[in-house]
Coordinates of N, CA and C in Angstrom, one line a residue:
M16 N 61.2 228.6 100.3 CA 61.1 228.9 101.7 C 60.5 227.8 102.5
A17 N 59.5 227.1 101.9 CA 58.8 226.0 102.7 C 59.8 224.9 103.0
R18 N 60.7 224.7 102.0 CA 61.7 223.6 102.2 C 62.6 224.0 103.4
T19 N 63.0 225.2 103.5 CA 63.9 225.7 104.6 C 63.2 225.6 105.9
A20 N 61.9 226.0 106.0 CA 61.1 225.9 107.2 C 61.0 224.5 107.7
A21 N 60.7 223.6 106.8 CA 60.6 222.2 107.2 C 61.9 221.6 107.7
Y22 N 63.0 222.0 107.1 CA 64.3 221.5 107.6 C 64.6 222.1 109.0
D23 N 64.3 223.4 109.3 CA 64.5 224.0 110.6 C 63.6 223.3 111.6
R24 N 62.4 223.0 111.2 CA 61.5 222.3 112.2 C 62.0 220.9 112.5
D25 N 62.5 220.2 111.5 CA 63.1 218.9 111.8 C 64.3 219.0 112.7
A26 N 65.1 220.0 112.5 CA 66.3 220.2 113.3 C 65.9 220.5 114.8
A27 N 64.9 221.4 114.9 CA 64.4 221.7 116.2 C 63.8 220.5 117.0
L28 N 63.1 219.7 116.3 CA 62.5 218.5 116.9 C 63.6 217.5 117.3
D29 N 64.6 217.4 116.4 CA 65.7 216.5 116.8 C 66.4 217.0 118.1
A30 N 66.6 218.3 118.1 CA 67.3 218.9 119.3 C 66.4 218.7 120.5
A31 N 65.1 218.9 120.4 CA 64.2 218.7 121.5 C 64.2 217.3 122.0
M32 N 64.2 216.4 121.0 CA 64.1 215.0 121.4 C 65.4 214.6 122.2
A33 N 66.5 215.1 121.7 CA 67.8 214.8 122.4 C 67.8 215.3 123.9
L34 N 67.3 216.5 124.0 CA 67.2 217.1 125.4 C 66.2 216.4 126.3
F35 N 65.0 216.1 125.8 CA 64.0 215.4 126.6 C 64.4 214.0 126.9
W36 N 65.0 213.3 125.9 CA 65.5 212.0 126.2 C 66.5 211.9 127.2
D37 N 67.4 212.9 127.2 CA 68.5 212.9 128.2 C 68.0 213.3 129.6
K38 N 67.2 214.4 129.7 CA 66.8 215.0 131.0 C 65.5 214.6 131.5
G39 N 64.6 214.2 130.6 CA 63.2 213.9 131.0 C 62.3 215.2 130.8
Y40 N 61.0 214.9 130.8 CA 60.1 216.0 130.6 C 60.2 217.1 131.6
H41 N 60.1 216.7 132.9 CA 60.0 217.7 134.0 C 61.4 218.4 134.2
A42 N 62.5 217.7 134.0 CA 63.8 218.3 134.3 C 64.3 219.2 133.2
T43 N 63.7 219.2 132.0 CA 64.1 220.0 130.9 C 63.4 221.4 131.0
S44 N 64.2 222.4 131.2 CA 63.6 223.7 131.4 C 63.5 224.5 130.1
L45 N 62.8 225.6 130.2 CA 62.6 226.4 129.0 C 64.0 227.0 128.5
K46 N 64.9 227.3 129.5 CA 66.2 227.7 129.2 C 67.0 226.6 128.5
D47 N 66.8 225.3 128.9 CA 67.4 224.2 128.1 C 67.0 224.2 126.7
L48 N 65.7 224.3 126.5 CA 65.1 224.3 125.2 C 65.5 225.5 124.3
E49 N 65.6 226.7 125.0 CA 66.0 227.8 124.2 C 67.5 227.7 123.7
A50 N 68.3 227.1 124.6 CA 69.7 226.9 124.2 C 69.8 225.7 123.2
G51 N 69.1 224.7 123.4 CA 69.3 223.5 122.5 C 68.7 223.7 121.1
L52 N 67.5 224.4 121.1 CA 66.9 224.6 119.8 C 67.3 225.9 119.1
H53 N 68.1 226.7 119.8 CA 68.6 228.0 119.3 C 67.4 228.9 118.9
M54 N 66.4 228.9 119.8 CA 65.2 229.7 119.5 C 64.8 230.4 120.8
K55 N 64.2 231.6 120.6 CA 63.7 232.4 121.7 C 62.4 231.7 122.3
P56 N 62.1 231.9 123.5 CA 60.9 231.3 124.1 C 59.6 231.6 123.3
G57 N 59.5 232.9 122.8 CA 58.3 233.2 122.0 C 58.3 232.4 120.7
S58 N 59.4 232.2 120.1 CA 59.5 231.4 118.9 C 59.1 229.9 119.1
I59 N 59.6 229.4 120.3 CA 59.3 228.0 120.6 C 57.8 227.8 120.7
Y60 N 57.2 228.8 121.5 CA 55.7 228.6 121.7 C 54.9 228.9 120.4
A61 N 55.4 229.8 119.6 CA 54.8 230.1 118.3 C 54.8 228.8 117.4
A62 N 55.9 228.1 117.4 CA 56.1 227.0 116.5 C 55.5 225.7 117.1
F63 N 55.5 225.5 118.4 CA 55.1 224.3 119.0 C 54.0 224.3 120.0
T64 N 53.5 225.6 120.3 CA 52.3 225.8 121.1 C 52.6 225.7 122.6
S65 N 53.2 224.6 123.0 CA 53.5 224.5 124.5 C 54.6 223.5 124.6
K66 N 55.2 223.4 125.8 CA 56.2 222.5 126.2 C 55.7 221.1 126.0
E67 N 54.4 220.9 126.5 CA 53.8 219.5 126.4 C 53.7 219.1 125.0
N68 N 53.2 220.0 124.1 CA 53.1 219.6 122.7 C 54.4 219.3 122.0
L69 N 55.4 220.1 122.4 CA 56.7 219.9 121.9 C 57.2 218.5 122.3
Y70 N 57.0 218.2 123.6 CA 57.4 216.9 124.1 C 56.7 215.7 123.3
L71 N 55.4 215.9 123.1 CA 54.6 214.9 122.4 C 55.2 214.7 120.9
L72 N 55.5 215.8 120.3 CA 56.1 215.7 118.9 C 57.5 215.0 119.0
A73 N 58.3 215.4 120.0 CA 59.6 214.7 120.1 C 59.5 213.3 120.4
L74 N 58.5 212.9 121.2 CA 58.3 211.5 121.6 C 57.8 210.7 120.4
A75 N 56.9 211.3 119.6 CA 56.5 210.7 118.4 C 57.6 210.5 117.4
R76 N 58.5 211.4 117.3 CA 59.6 211.3 116.4 C 60.5 210.2 116.8
Y77 N 60.8 210.1 118.1 CA 61.6 209.0 118.7 C 61.0 207.6 118.3
F78 N 59.7 207.5 118.6 CA 59.0 206.3 118.4 C 59.0 205.8 116.9
E79 N 58.7 206.8 116.0 CA 58.6 206.4 114.6 C 60.0 206.0 114.1
A80 N 61.0 206.7 114.6 CA 62.4 206.3 114.1 C 62.8 204.9 114.7
S81 N 62.4 204.7 115.9 CA 62.7 203.4 116.5 C 62.0 202.2 115.8
R82 N 60.7 202.4 115.6 CA 59.9 201.4 114.9 C 60.4 201.2 113.4
A83 N 60.7 202.3 112.8 CA 61.3 202.2 111.4 C 62.6 201.4 111.4
G84 N 63.4 201.7 112.3 CA 64.7 201.0 112.4 C 64.5 199.5 112.7
F85 N 63.6 199.2 113.6 CA 63.3 197.7 113.9 C 62.7 197.0 112.6
R86 N 61.8 197.7 112.0 CA 61.2 197.1 110.8 C 62.3 196.8 109.7
A87 N 63.1 197.8 109.5 CA 64.2 197.7 108.5 C 65.1 196.5 108.8
A88 N 65.5 196.4 110.1 CA 66.3 195.3 110.5 C 65.6 193.9 110.3
M89 N 64.4 193.9 110.6 CA 63.6 192.6 110.4 C 63.5 192.2 109.0
A90 N 63.4 193.2 108.1 CA 63.2 193.0 106.7 C 64.5 192.4 106.1
R91 N 65.7 192.8 106.7 CA 67.0 192.3 106.3 C 67.3 190.9 106.8
A92 N 66.6 190.5 107.9 CA 66.9 189.2 108.5 C 66.4 188.0 107.7
D93 N 67.1 186.9 107.8 CA 66.8 185.7 107.1 C 65.5 185.1 107.6
T94 N 65.3 185.2 108.9 CA 64.0 184.7 109.5 C 63.6 185.6 110.6
P95 N 62.3 185.6 111.0 CA 61.9 186.4 112.1 C 62.7 186.2 113.4
L96 N 63.0 184.9 113.8 CA 63.7 184.6 115.0 C 65.1 185.1 114.9
T97 N 65.7 185.0 113.8 CA 67.1 185.5 113.6 C 67.1 187.0 113.8
G98 N 66.1 187.7 113.2 CA 66.0 189.1 113.4 C 65.8 189.5 114.8
L99 N 65.0 188.8 115.5 CA 64.7 189.1 116.9 C 65.9 188.9 117.8
A100 N 66.7 187.8 117.5 CA 67.9 187.5 118.2 C 68.9 188.6 118.0
N101 N 69.1 189.0 116.7 CA 70.1 190.0 116.4 C 69.8 191.4 116.9
H102 N 68.5 191.6 117.1 CA 68.1 192.9 117.7 C 68.7 193.1 119.1
F103 N 68.8 192.0 119.9 CA 69.5 192.1 121.2 C 70.9 192.5 121.0
R104 N 71.5 191.9 120.0 CA 73.0 192.1 119.8 C 73.3 193.6 119.3
T105 N 72.3 194.2 118.6 CA 72.6 195.6 118.2 C 72.8 196.5 119.3
F106 N 72.1 196.3 120.4 CA 72.2 197.1 121.6 C 73.6 196.9 122.2
A107 N 74.1 195.7 122.3 CA 75.3 195.4 122.9 C 76.5 195.9 122.1
N108 N 76.3 196.1 120.8 CA 77.3 196.6 119.9 C 77.3 198.1 119.6
L109 N 76.5 198.8 120.4 CA 76.4 200.3 120.1 C 77.7 201.0 120.5
D110 N 78.0 202.0 119.7 CA 79.1 202.8 119.9 C 79.0 203.5 121.3
P111 N 80.0 203.7 122.1 CA 79.9 204.4 123.3 C 79.3 205.8 123.3
S112 N 79.3 206.4 122.1 CA 78.7 207.8 122.0 C 77.3 207.7 121.5
D113 N 76.8 206.6 121.2 CA 75.4 206.4 120.7 C 74.4 206.7 121.8
K114 N 73.5 207.6 121.5 CA 72.4 208.0 122.5 C 71.5 206.8 122.8
A115 N 71.5 205.8 121.9 CA 70.6 204.7 122.2 C 71.1 203.8 123.3
R116 N 72.3 204.1 123.8 CA 72.7 203.4 125.0 C 72.0 203.9 126.3
Q117 N 71.2 205.0 126.1 CA 70.3 205.4 127.2 C 69.1 204.4 127.3
A118 N 68.4 204.5 128.4 CA 67.1 203.8 128.5 C 66.2 204.3 127.4
C119 N 65.2 203.5 127.0 CA 64.3 203.9 126.0 C 63.5 205.2 126.4
M120 N 63.4 206.1 125.5 CA 62.7 207.4 125.8 C 61.3 207.1 126.2
V121 N 60.6 206.2 125.5 CA 59.2 205.9 125.8 C 59.1 205.4 127.3
T122 N 60.0 204.4 127.6 CA 59.9 203.9 129.0 C 60.2 204.9 130.0
K123 N 61.2 205.8 129.7 CA 61.6 206.9 130.7 C 60.4 207.8 130.8
T124 N 59.7 208.1 129.7 CA 58.5 208.9 129.8 C 57.4 208.4 130.7
L125 N 57.2 207.1 130.5 CA 56.2 206.4 131.4 C 56.5 206.6 132.9
I126 N 57.7 206.5 133.2 CA 58.1 206.6 134.6 C 58.1 208.0 135.1
D127 N 58.5 209.0 134.2 CA 58.6 210.4 134.5 C 57.2 211.1 134.7
T128 N 56.3 210.6 133.9 CA 55.0 211.4 133.8 C 53.8 210.6 134.3
R129 N 54.0 209.4 134.8 CA 52.9 208.5 135.1 C 51.8 209.1 136.0
T130 N 52.3 209.9 137.0 CA 51.3 210.5 137.9 C 51.1 212.0 137.7
T131 N 51.6 212.5 136.7 CA 51.6 214.0 136.5 C 51.0 214.5 135.2
D132 N 51.2 213.7 134.1 CA 50.8 214.3 132.8 C 50.0 213.2 132.0
P133 N 48.7 213.1 132.2 CA 48.0 212.0 131.6 C 48.1 211.9 130.1
E134 N 48.1 213.0 129.4 CA 48.1 212.9 127.9 C 49.5 212.3 127.5
I135 N 50.6 212.8 128.1 CA 51.9 212.2 127.7 C 52.0 210.8 128.1
V136 N 51.6 210.4 129.3 CA 51.7 209.0 129.6 C 50.8 208.1 128.8
A137 N 49.7 208.6 128.4 CA 48.8 207.8 127.5 C 49.5 207.5 126.1
K138 N 50.2 208.5 125.6 CA 51.0 208.3 124.4 C 52.1 207.3 124.6
A139 N 52.8 207.4 125.7 CA 53.9 206.5 126.0 C 53.3 205.0 126.1
R140 N 52.2 204.8 126.7 CA 51.6 203.5 126.8 C 51.2 203.0 125.4
E141 N 50.6 204.0 124.6 CA 50.3 203.6 123.2 C 51.5 203.2 122.4
Y142 N 52.6 203.9 122.5 CA 53.8 203.5 121.8 C 54.4 202.2 122.2
L143 N 54.4 201.9 123.5 CA 54.9 200.7 124.1 C 54.0 199.5 123.6
G144 N 52.7 199.8 123.5 CA 51.7 198.8 123.0 C 52.0 198.5 121.5
A145 N 52.3 199.6 120.8 CA 52.6 199.4 119.3 C 53.8 198.6 119.1
M146 N 54.9 198.8 119.9 CA 56.1 198.0 119.8 C 55.8 196.5 120.2
H147 N 55.0 196.3 121.2 CA 54.6 195.0 121.6 C 53.9 194.3 120.4
Q148 N 53.1 195.0 119.6 CA 52.5 194.4 118.5 C 53.5 194.1 117.4
E149 N 54.5 194.9 117.2 CA 55.6 194.6 116.3 C 56.2 193.3 116.6
F150 N 56.6 193.1 117.9 CA 57.2 191.9 118.3 C 56.3 190.7 118.2
K151 N 55.0 190.9 118.6 CA 54.0 189.8 118.4 C 53.9 189.4 117.0
S152 N 53.9 190.3 116.1 CA 53.8 190.0 114.7 C 55.0 189.1 114.2
C153 N 56.2 189.4 114.7 CA 57.3 188.6 114.3 C 57.2 187.2 114.9
F154 N 56.8 187.0 116.1 CA 56.6 185.7 116.6 C 55.5 185.0 115.9
A155 N 54.4 185.7 115.6 CA 53.3 185.0 114.8 C 53.8 184.6 113.4
Q156 N 54.7 185.4 112.8 CA 55.2 185.0 111.5 C 56.1 183.7 111.6
A157 N 56.8 183.7 112.7 CA 57.7 182.5 113.0 C 56.8 181.2 113.2
I158 N 55.7 181.4 113.8 CA 54.8 180.3 114.0 C 54.2 179.8 112.6
A159 N 53.8 180.8 111.8 CA 53.2 180.5 110.5 C 54.2 179.8 109.6
Q160 N 55.5 180.2 109.8 CA 56.6 179.6 109.0 C 57.0 178.2 109.5
G161 N 56.5 177.8 110.6 CA 56.9 176.5 111.2 C 58.1 176.5 112.0
A162 N 58.6 177.7 112.3 CA 59.9 177.8 113.1 C 59.5 177.7 114.6
L163 N 58.3 177.9 115.0 CA 57.8 177.8 116.4 C 56.6 176.9 116.4
S164 N 56.4 176.2 117.5 CA 55.3 175.3 117.7 C 54.0 176.1 117.5
Q165 N 53.0 175.4 116.9 CA 51.7 176.0 116.8 C 51.0 176.4 118.1
S166 N 51.5 175.7 119.1 CA 50.9 176.0 120.5 C 51.5 177.2 121.1
S167 N 52.5 177.8 120.5 CA 53.2 179.0 121.1 C 52.2 180.2 121.1
D168 N 52.4 181.0 122.1 CA 51.5 182.2 122.3 C 52.4 183.4 121.9
P169 N 52.1 184.0 120.8 CA 52.9 185.1 120.3 C 52.8 186.3 121.2
D170 N 51.6 186.5 121.8 CA 51.4 187.7 122.7 C 52.3 187.5 123.9
R171 N 52.3 186.4 124.5 CA 53.2 186.1 125.7 C 54.6 186.2 125.4
L172 N 55.0 185.6 124.2 CA 56.4 185.7 123.8 C 56.9 187.2 123.6
A173 N 56.0 187.9 123.0 CA 56.3 189.4 122.7 C 56.4 190.1 124.0
R174 N 55.6 189.8 125.0 CA 55.7 190.5 126.3 C 57.0 190.2 127.0
R175 N 57.4 189.0 126.9 CA 58.7 188.6 127.5 C 59.9 189.3 126.8
Y176 N 59.8 189.3 125.4 CA 60.8 189.8 124.6 C 61.0 191.3 124.9
Q177 N 59.8 192.0 125.0 CA 59.9 193.5 125.3 C 60.5 193.7 126.7
A178 N 60.1 192.9 127.6 CA 60.7 193.1 129.0 C 62.2 192.9 128.9
N179 N 62.7 191.9 128.1 CA 64.1 191.7 128.0 C 64.8 192.9 127.4
I180 N 64.2 193.5 126.4 CA 64.8 194.6 125.8 C 64.9 195.8 126.8
S181 N 63.9 196.0 127.6 CA 63.9 197.0 128.6 C 65.1 196.7 129.6
A182 N 65.2 195.5 130.0 CA 66.2 195.1 131.0 C 67.6 195.3 130.4
L183 N 67.8 195.0 129.1 CA 69.1 195.1 128.5 C 69.5 196.6 128.4
R184 N 68.5 197.4 128.0 CA 68.8 198.9 127.9 C 69.0 199.5 129.2
L185 N 68.4 199.0 130.3 CA 68.6 199.5 131.6 C 70.1 199.2 132.0
E186 N 70.6 198.1 131.7 CA 72.0 197.7 131.9 C 72.9 198.7 131.2
L187 N 72.6 199.0 130.0 CA 73.4 200.0 129.2 C 73.3 201.4 129.9
A188 N 72.1 201.8 130.3 CA 71.9 203.1 130.9 C 72.6 203.3 132.2
R189 N 72.7 202.2 133.0 CA 73.4 202.3 134.3 C 74.9 202.2 134.2
G190 N 75.4 201.9 132.9 CA 76.8 201.9 132.7 C 77.5 200.6 133.1
A191 N 76.7 199.5 132.9 CA 77.3 198.2 133.1 C 78.5 198.0 132.2
P192 N 79.5 197.2 132.6 CA 80.7 197.0 131.7 C 80.3 196.4 130.4
D193 N 80.9 196.7 129.3 CA 80.6 196.3 128.0 C 80.5 194.8 127.9
E194 N 81.5 194.1 128.5 CA 81.6 192.6 128.4 C 80.3 192.0 129.1
D195 N 79.8 192.6 130.2 CA 78.6 192.1 130.8 C 77.4 192.3 129.9
V196 N 77.3 193.5 129.3 CA 76.2 193.8 128.4 C 76.2 192.8 127.2
I197 N 77.4 192.6 126.6 CA 77.5 191.7 125.5 C 77.1 190.3 125.9
A198 N 77.5 189.8 127.0 CA 77.2 188.5 127.5 C 75.7 188.4 127.7
L199 N 75.1 189.4 128.3 CA 73.6 189.4 128.6 C 72.9 189.3 127.2
A200 N 73.3 190.2 126.3 CA 72.6 190.2 125.0 C 72.7 188.9 124.3
E201 N 73.9 188.2 124.4 CA 74.1 186.9 123.8 C 73.2 185.9 124.4
D202 N 73.1 185.9 125.7 CA 72.2 185.0 126.4 C 70.8 185.1 125.9
M203 N 70.3 186.4 125.8 CA 68.9 186.6 125.3 C 68.8 186.2 123.9
A204 N 69.8 186.5 123.1 CA 69.7 186.1 121.7 C 69.7 184.6 121.5
H205 N 70.5 183.9 122.3 CA 70.5 182.4 122.2 C 69.2 181.8 122.7
E206 N 68.5 182.4 123.6 CA 67.2 181.9 124.0 C 66.2 182.0 122.9
I207 N 66.3 183.1 122.1 CA 65.4 183.2 120.9 C 65.8 182.1 119.9
E208 N 67.1 182.0 119.6 CA 67.5 181.1 118.6 C 67.2 179.6 119.0
A209 N 67.3 179.3 120.2 CA 67.0 178.0 120.7 C 65.5 177.6 120.6
M210 N 64.7 178.6 120.3 CA 63.2 178.3 120.2 C 62.9 177.6 118.8
T211 N 63.8 177.8 117.9 CA 63.6 177.3 116.5 C 63.4 175.8 116.5
L212 N 62.4 175.3 115.9 CA 62.1 173.9 115.8 C 63.1 173.3 114.8
A213 N 63.6 172.1 115.2 CA 64.6 171.4 114.3 C 63.9 171.0 113.0

């Protein structure tokens, strides 16, 4: 029984994440959640306490999956800079049906709840900061390996990299032509690859 309950909870969180990512926190109604999770309102509140808590759980699920995917890709890369460059290309090569073509859920959360829901926006800032640290660690590793100058600032490089990821995903979300997104991703990737010391 415990195994079945855990699976149902995972399925419900995946459904909630998809709804919230698509519509945002405020625009997602209880009726939306009832239909998407295939649960009655009372069951939703019994399982997740509140809409806010459900959103926080869905946002955490999104963040953990995103970070795990990035770490796995970096582990497969020959070098940190190669991995960072190819990360841009993964967005340009997404299937048209892939939900990741939307803007980042964490970024959308920050915009949607910045002035209305302090607990949610605090989590969004925390997750964006955590991804900044992931990128910073990659640049620091590149410096340690001699691929970047010792005078390079990994924090500053990570901030610019994260801003470029946001910009690239915004182009995807607004429906820019595929060839434009691919060209932009290649430009960003080439900038990273060009940093490598000869």
